[in-house]
Amino acid sequence: MAESNTPDGAWNYCSNSALKRASRQLGQLYEDLLAPSGLKITQYTLLTQIKLGRETPLKLLAEAMVMDLSALGHTLKPLQRDGLVELVADEHDRRVKRVRLTEKGNRLWSNTNGLWREAQARFDAAFGKEASENLRRTMDLIASPGFAAAFSGARQDQD
């Protein structure tokens, strides 16, 4: 694994800064490999989550992505415009909107998946497969509602 010899910075003291900094770097590396598809890594991730969810209601998709509904809507707009996803009404409650990949979206996802697999393989090789799996588990914990509740309650417990 490559070592860091960067100067002291906010990321040495602030977990949020460290995560954001690493996320920007990793995003750039993945996007370089995904570039031939025309998708950003955030778009590919969203398409993957939609594919896995099979017509997930928008509210549940937003919760899974740790986004508010308006941010999700903003992110979905170019994917809708390009014919990659579509919104459909729920069979039982017409007020509930579900999102699914179109045929074009499925094709683009399939074509991009190979590029993503290459990016993921490079990450695993550089970081270590076990460390990579542990990192994803840690990030999943940080993204969980339980962590948010503990974080919010931690300050109150100190008062």
PDB file of C-alpha atoms in Angstrom:
ATOM      1  CA  MET A   1       0.000   0.000   0.000  1.00  0.00           C
ATOM      2  CA  ALA A   2       1.269   3.478  -0.881  1.00  0.00           C
ATOM      3  CA  GLU A   3       2.216   5.750   1.991  1.00  0.00           C
ATOM      4  CA  SER A   4       1.215   9.353   2.519  1.00  0.00           C
ATOM      5  CA  ASN A   5       3.787  12.045   3.176  1.00  0.00           C
ATOM      6  CA  THR A   6       1.508  15.046   2.873  1.00  0.00           C
ATOM      7  CA  PRO A   7       1.934  18.065   5.118  1.00  0.00           C
ATOM      8  CA  ASP A   8      -0.144  18.523   8.231  1.00  0.00           C
ATOM      9  CA  GLY A   9      -3.720  19.502   7.443  1.00  0.00           C
ATOM     10  CA  ALA A  10      -7.244  19.622   8.814  1.00  0.00           C
ATOM     11  CA  TRP A  11      -7.636  15.968   7.819  1.00  0.00           C
ATOM     12  CA  ASN A  12      -5.129  15.031  10.537  1.00  0.00           C
ATOM     13  CA  TYR A  13      -7.580  16.223  13.180  1.00  0.00           C
ATOM     14  CA  CYS A  14     -11.056  16.068  11.662  1.00  0.00           C
ATOM     15  CA  SER A  15     -12.626  12.754  10.653  1.00  0.00           C
ATOM     16  CA  ASN A  16     -15.065  14.492   8.299  1.00  0.00           C
ATOM     17  CA  SER A  17     -12.239  16.326   6.508  1.00  0.00           C
ATOM     18  CA  ALA A  18     -10.255  13.108   6.182  1.00  0.00           C
ATOM     19  CA  LEU A  19     -13.253  11.241   4.718  1.00  0.00           C
ATOM     20  CA  LYS A  20     -14.117  14.046   2.285  1.00  0.00           C
ATOM     21  CA  ARG A  21     -10.507  14.365   1.146  1.00  0.00           C
ATOM     22  CA  ALA A  22     -10.168  10.628   0.577  1.00  0.00           C
ATOM     23  CA  SER A  23     -13.566  10.549  -1.150  1.00  0.00           C
ATOM     24  CA  ARG A  24     -12.523  13.279  -3.599  1.00  0.00           C
ATOM     25  CA  GLN A  25      -9.301  11.432  -4.447  1.00  0.00           C
ATOM     26  CA  LEU A  26     -11.030   8.082  -4.852  1.00  0.00           C
ATOM     27  CA  GLY A  27     -13.853   9.632  -6.864  1.00  0.00           C
ATOM     28  CA  GLN A  28     -11.346  11.110  -9.307  1.00  0.00           C
ATOM     29  CA  LEU A  29      -9.552   7.782  -9.696  1.00  0.00           C
ATOM     30  CA  TYR A  30     -12.785   5.859 -10.341  1.00  0.00           C
ATOM     31  CA  GLU A  31     -14.098   8.547 -12.695  1.00  0.00           C
ATOM     32  CA  ASP A  32     -10.908   8.382 -14.761  1.00  0.00           C
ATOM     33  CA  LEU A  33     -11.625   4.699 -15.394  1.00  0.00           C
ATOM     34  CA  LEU A  34     -15.361   5.199 -15.927  1.00  0.00           C
ATOM     35  CA  ALA A  35     -14.823   8.119 -18.341  1.00  0.00           C
ATOM     36  CA  PRO A  36     -15.426   6.082 -21.535  1.00  0.00           C
ATOM     37  CA  SER A  37     -18.989   5.374 -20.314  1.00  0.00           C
ATOM     38  CA  GLY A  38     -19.834   9.044 -19.869  1.00  0.00           C
ATOM     39  CA  LEU A  39     -21.018   8.380 -16.300  1.00  0.00           C
ATOM     40  CA  LYS A  40     -19.699   9.902 -13.108  1.00  0.00           C
ATOM     41  CA  ILE A  41     -19.089   7.462 -10.260  1.00  0.00           C
ATOM     42  CA  THR A  42     -22.027   8.988  -8.364  1.00  0.00           C
ATOM     43  CA  GLN A  43     -24.304   8.275 -11.345  1.00  0.00           C
ATOM     44  CA  TYR A  44     -23.007   4.728 -11.707  1.00  0.00           C
ATOM     45  CA  THR A  45     -23.537   4.130  -7.986  1.00  0.00           C
ATOM     46  CA  LEU A  46     -27.086   5.455  -8.197  1.00  0.00           C
ATOM     47  CA  LEU A  47     -27.838   3.300 -11.262  1.00  0.00           C
ATOM     48  CA  THR A  48     -26.433   0.293  -9.374  1.00  0.00           C
ATOM     49  CA  GLN A  49     -28.617   0.992  -6.353  1.00  0.00           C
ATOM     50  CA  ILE A  50     -31.666   1.365  -8.618  1.00  0.00           C
ATOM     51  CA  LYS A  51     -30.793  -1.903 -10.368  1.00  0.00           C
ATOM     52  CA  LEU A  52     -30.404  -3.716  -7.044  1.00  0.00           C
ATOM     53  CA  GLY A  53     -33.616  -2.204  -5.673  1.00  0.00           C
ATOM     54  CA  ARG A  54     -35.877  -3.201  -8.589  1.00  0.00           C
ATOM     55  CA  GLU A  55     -38.334  -0.305  -8.568  1.00  0.00           C
ATOM     56  CA  THR A  56     -37.486   1.053  -5.141  1.00  0.00           C
ATOM     57  CA  PRO A  57     -39.752   3.855  -3.909  1.00  0.00           C
ATOM     58  CA  LEU A  58     -37.969   7.219  -4.143  1.00  0.00           C
ATOM     59  CA  LYS A  59     -38.164   7.763  -0.383  1.00  0.00           C
ATOM     60  CA  LEU A  60     -36.435   4.443   0.365  1.00  0.00           C
ATOM     61  CA  LEU A  61     -33.827   5.068  -2.339  1.00  0.00           C
ATOM     62  CA  ALA A  62     -33.056   8.477  -0.828  1.00  0.00           C
ATOM     63  CA  GLU A  63     -32.690   6.900   2.620  1.00  0.00           C
ATOM     64  CA  ALA A  64     -30.403   4.154   1.285  1.00  0.00           C
ATOM     65  CA  MET A  65     -28.237   6.755  -0.469  1.00  0.00           C
ATOM     66  CA  VAL A  66     -28.284   9.022   2.626  1.00  0.00           C
ATOM     67  CA  MET A  67     -29.764  11.867   0.549  1.00  0.00           C
ATOM     68  CA  ASP A  68     -32.810  14.028   0.965  1.00  0.00           C
ATOM     69  CA  LEU A  69     -35.560  13.657  -1.631  1.00  0.00           C
ATOM     70  CA  SER A  70     -34.801  16.964  -3.344  1.00  0.00           C
ATOM     71  CA  ALA A  71     -31.105  16.063  -3.776  1.00  0.00           C
ATOM     72  CA  LEU A  72     -32.111  12.669  -5.146  1.00  0.00           C
ATOM     73  CA  GLY A  73     -34.536  14.313  -7.559  1.00  0.00           C
ATOM     74  CA  HIS A  74     -31.800  16.686  -8.730  1.00  0.00           C
ATOM     75  CA  THR A  75     -29.411  13.761  -9.263  1.00  0.00           C
ATOM     76  CA  LEU A  76     -32.038  11.717 -11.122  1.00  0.00           C
ATOM     77  CA  LYS A  77     -32.999  14.497 -13.563  1.00  0.00           C
ATOM     78  CA  PRO A  78     -30.088  14.035 -16.022  1.00  0.00           C
ATOM     79  CA  LEU A  79     -30.520  10.257 -15.855  1.00  0.00           C
ATOM     80  CA  GLN A  80     -34.222  10.674 -16.694  1.00  0.00           C
ATOM     81  CA  ARG A  81     -33.443  13.192 -19.436  1.00  0.00           C
ATOM     82  CA  ASP A  82     -30.983  10.747 -21.003  1.00  0.00           C
ATOM     83  CA  GLY A  83     -33.546   7.928 -20.868  1.00  0.00           C
ATOM     84  CA  LEU A  84     -31.606   5.821 -18.363  1.00  0.00           C
ATOM     85  CA  VAL A  85     -34.209   5.761 -15.574  1.00  0.00           C
ATOM     86  CA  GLU A  86     -37.926   6.306 -15.344  1.00  0.00           C
ATOM     87  CA  LEU A  87     -40.366   6.998 -12.547  1.00  0.00           C
ATOM     88  CA  VAL A  88     -43.439   4.826 -12.275  1.00  0.00           C
ATOM     89  CA  ALA A  89     -46.418   5.021  -9.952  1.00  0.00           C
ATOM     90  CA  ASP A  90     -46.756   2.350  -7.279  1.00  0.00           C
ATOM     91  CA  GLU A  91     -49.453  -0.228  -8.116  1.00  0.00           C
ATOM     92  CA  HIS A  92     -51.103   0.101  -4.703  1.00  0.00           C
ATOM     93  CA  ASP A  93     -50.548   3.776  -3.900  1.00  0.00           C
ATOM     94  CA  ARG A  94     -50.373   6.085  -6.924  1.00  0.00           C
ATOM     95  CA  ARG A  95     -48.833   8.816  -4.735  1.00  0.00           C
ATOM     96  CA  VAL A  96     -45.698   6.706  -4.258  1.00  0.00           C
ATOM     97  CA  LYS A  97     -43.180   6.995  -7.101  1.00  0.00           C
ATOM     98  CA  ARG A  98     -40.773   4.199  -7.856  1.00  0.00           C
ATOM     99  CA  VAL A  99     -37.652   4.425  -9.975  1.00  0.00           C
ATOM    100  CA  ARG A 100     -36.336   1.802 -12.356  1.00  0.00           C
ATOM    101  CA  LEU A 101     -33.732   1.449 -15.060  1.00  0.00           C
ATOM    102  CA  THR A 102     -34.909   1.613 -18.640  1.00  0.00           C
ATOM    103  CA  GLU A 103     -33.616  -0.814 -21.237  1.00  0.00           C
ATOM    104  CA  LYS A 104     -31.086   1.852 -22.255  1.00  0.00           C
ATOM    105  CA  GLY A 105     -30.107   2.309 -18.588  1.00  0.00           C
ATOM    106  CA  ASN A 106     -29.601  -1.433 -18.147  1.00  0.00           C
ATOM    107  CA  ARG A 107     -27.383  -1.559 -21.249  1.00  0.00           C
ATOM    108  CA  LEU A 108     -25.263   1.386 -20.081  1.00  0.00           C
ATOM    109  CA  TRP A 109     -25.004  -0.080 -16.582  1.00  0.00           C
ATOM    110  CA  SER A 110     -23.858  -3.440 -18.001  1.00  0.00           C
ATOM    111  CA  ASN A 111     -21.269  -1.756 -20.222  1.00  0.00           C
ATOM    112  CA  THR A 112     -20.018   0.431 -17.365  1.00  0.00           C
ATOM    113  CA  ASN A 113     -19.921  -2.400 -14.859  1.00  0.00           C
ATOM    114  CA  GLY A 114     -16.741  -3.798 -16.440  1.00  0.00           C
ATOM    115  CA  LEU A 115     -15.040  -0.416 -16.075  1.00  0.00           C
ATOM    116  CA  TRP A 116     -16.179  -0.224 -12.447  1.00  0.00           C
ATOM    117  CA  ARG A 117     -14.908  -3.757 -11.790  1.00  0.00           C
ATOM    118  CA  GLU A 118     -11.489  -2.670 -13.062  1.00  0.00           C
ATOM    119  CA  ALA A 119     -11.537   0.357 -10.739  1.00  0.00           C
ATOM    120  CA  GLN A 120     -12.573  -1.831  -7.807  1.00  0.00           C
ATOM    121  CA  ALA A 121      -9.848  -4.390  -8.593  1.00  0.00           C
ATOM    122  CA  ARG A 122      -7.267  -1.599  -8.639  1.00  0.00           C
ATOM    123  CA  PHE A 123      -8.534  -0.297  -5.301  1.00  0.00           C
ATOM    124  CA  ASP A 124      -8.356  -3.787  -3.775  1.00  0.00           C
ATOM    125  CA  ALA A 125      -4.828  -4.282  -5.148  1.00  0.00           C
ATOM    126  CA  ALA A 126      -3.583  -0.923  -3.852  1.00  0.00           C
ATOM    127  CA  PHE A 127      -5.375  -0.983  -0.498  1.00  0.00           C
ATOM    128  CA  GLY A 128      -5.575  -4.715   0.151  1.00  0.00           C
ATOM    129  CA  LYS A 129      -8.677  -6.863  -0.317  1.00  0.00           C
ATOM    130  CA  GLU A 130      -9.293  -7.465   3.396  1.00  0.00           C
ATOM    131  CA  ALA A 131      -8.643  -3.816   4.274  1.00  0.00           C
ATOM    132  CA  SER A 132     -11.028  -2.836   1.464  1.00  0.00           C
ATOM    133  CA  GLU A 133     -13.781  -5.065   2.872  1.00  0.00           C
ATOM    134  CA  ASN A 134     -13.182  -3.674   6.378  1.00  0.00           C
ATOM    135  CA  LEU A 135     -13.301  -0.116   5.050  1.00  0.00           C
ATOM    136  CA  ARG A 136     -16.673  -0.728   3.366  1.00  0.00           C
ATOM    137  CA  ARG A 137     -18.066  -2.195   6.593  1.00  0.00           C
ATOM    138  CA  THR A 138     -16.825   0.849   8.521  1.00  0.00           C
ATOM    139  CA  MET A 139     -18.292   3.275   5.977  1.00  0.00           C
ATOM    140  CA  ASP A 140     -21.600   1.371   6.094  1.00  0.00           C
ATOM    141  CA  LEU A 141     -21.641   1.792   9.867  1.00  0.00           C
ATOM    142  CA  ILE A 142     -20.932   5.527   9.566  1.00  0.00           C
ATOM    143  CA  ALA A 143     -23.752   5.871   7.003  1.00  0.00           C
ATOM    144  CA  SER A 144     -26.251   4.048   9.223  1.00  0.00           C
ATOM    145  CA  PRO A 145     -29.143   5.698  11.089  1.00  0.00           C
ATOM    146  CA  GLY A 146     -27.821   4.149  14.300  1.00  0.00           C
ATOM    147  CA  PHE A 147     -24.504   5.959  13.940  1.00  0.00           C
ATOM    148  CA  ALA A 148     -26.296   9.247  13.242  1.00  0.00           C
ATOM    149  CA  ALA A 149     -28.399   8.736  16.379  1.00  0.00           C
ATOM    150  CA  ALA A 150     -25.313   7.904  18.476  1.00  0.00           C
ATOM    151  CA  PHE A 151     -23.457  10.914  17.045  1.00  0.00           C
ATOM    152  CA  SER A 152     -26.367  13.225  17.829  1.00  0.00           C
ATOM    153  CA  GLY A 153     -26.802  11.778  21.299  1.00  0.00           C
ATOM    154  CA  ALA A 154     -23.085  11.847  22.143  1.00  0.00           C
ATOM    155  CA  ARG A 155     -23.029  15.618  22.523  1.00  0.00           C
ATOM    156  CA  GLN A 156     -26.185  15.616  24.621  1.00  0.00           C
ATOM    157  CA  ASP A 157     -24.680  12.955  26.913  1.00  0.00           C
ATOM    158  CA  GLN A 158     -21.670  15.205  27.585  1.00  0.00           C
ATOM    159  CA  ASP A 159     -23.861  18.124  28.728  1.00  0.00           C
TER     160      ASP A 159
END
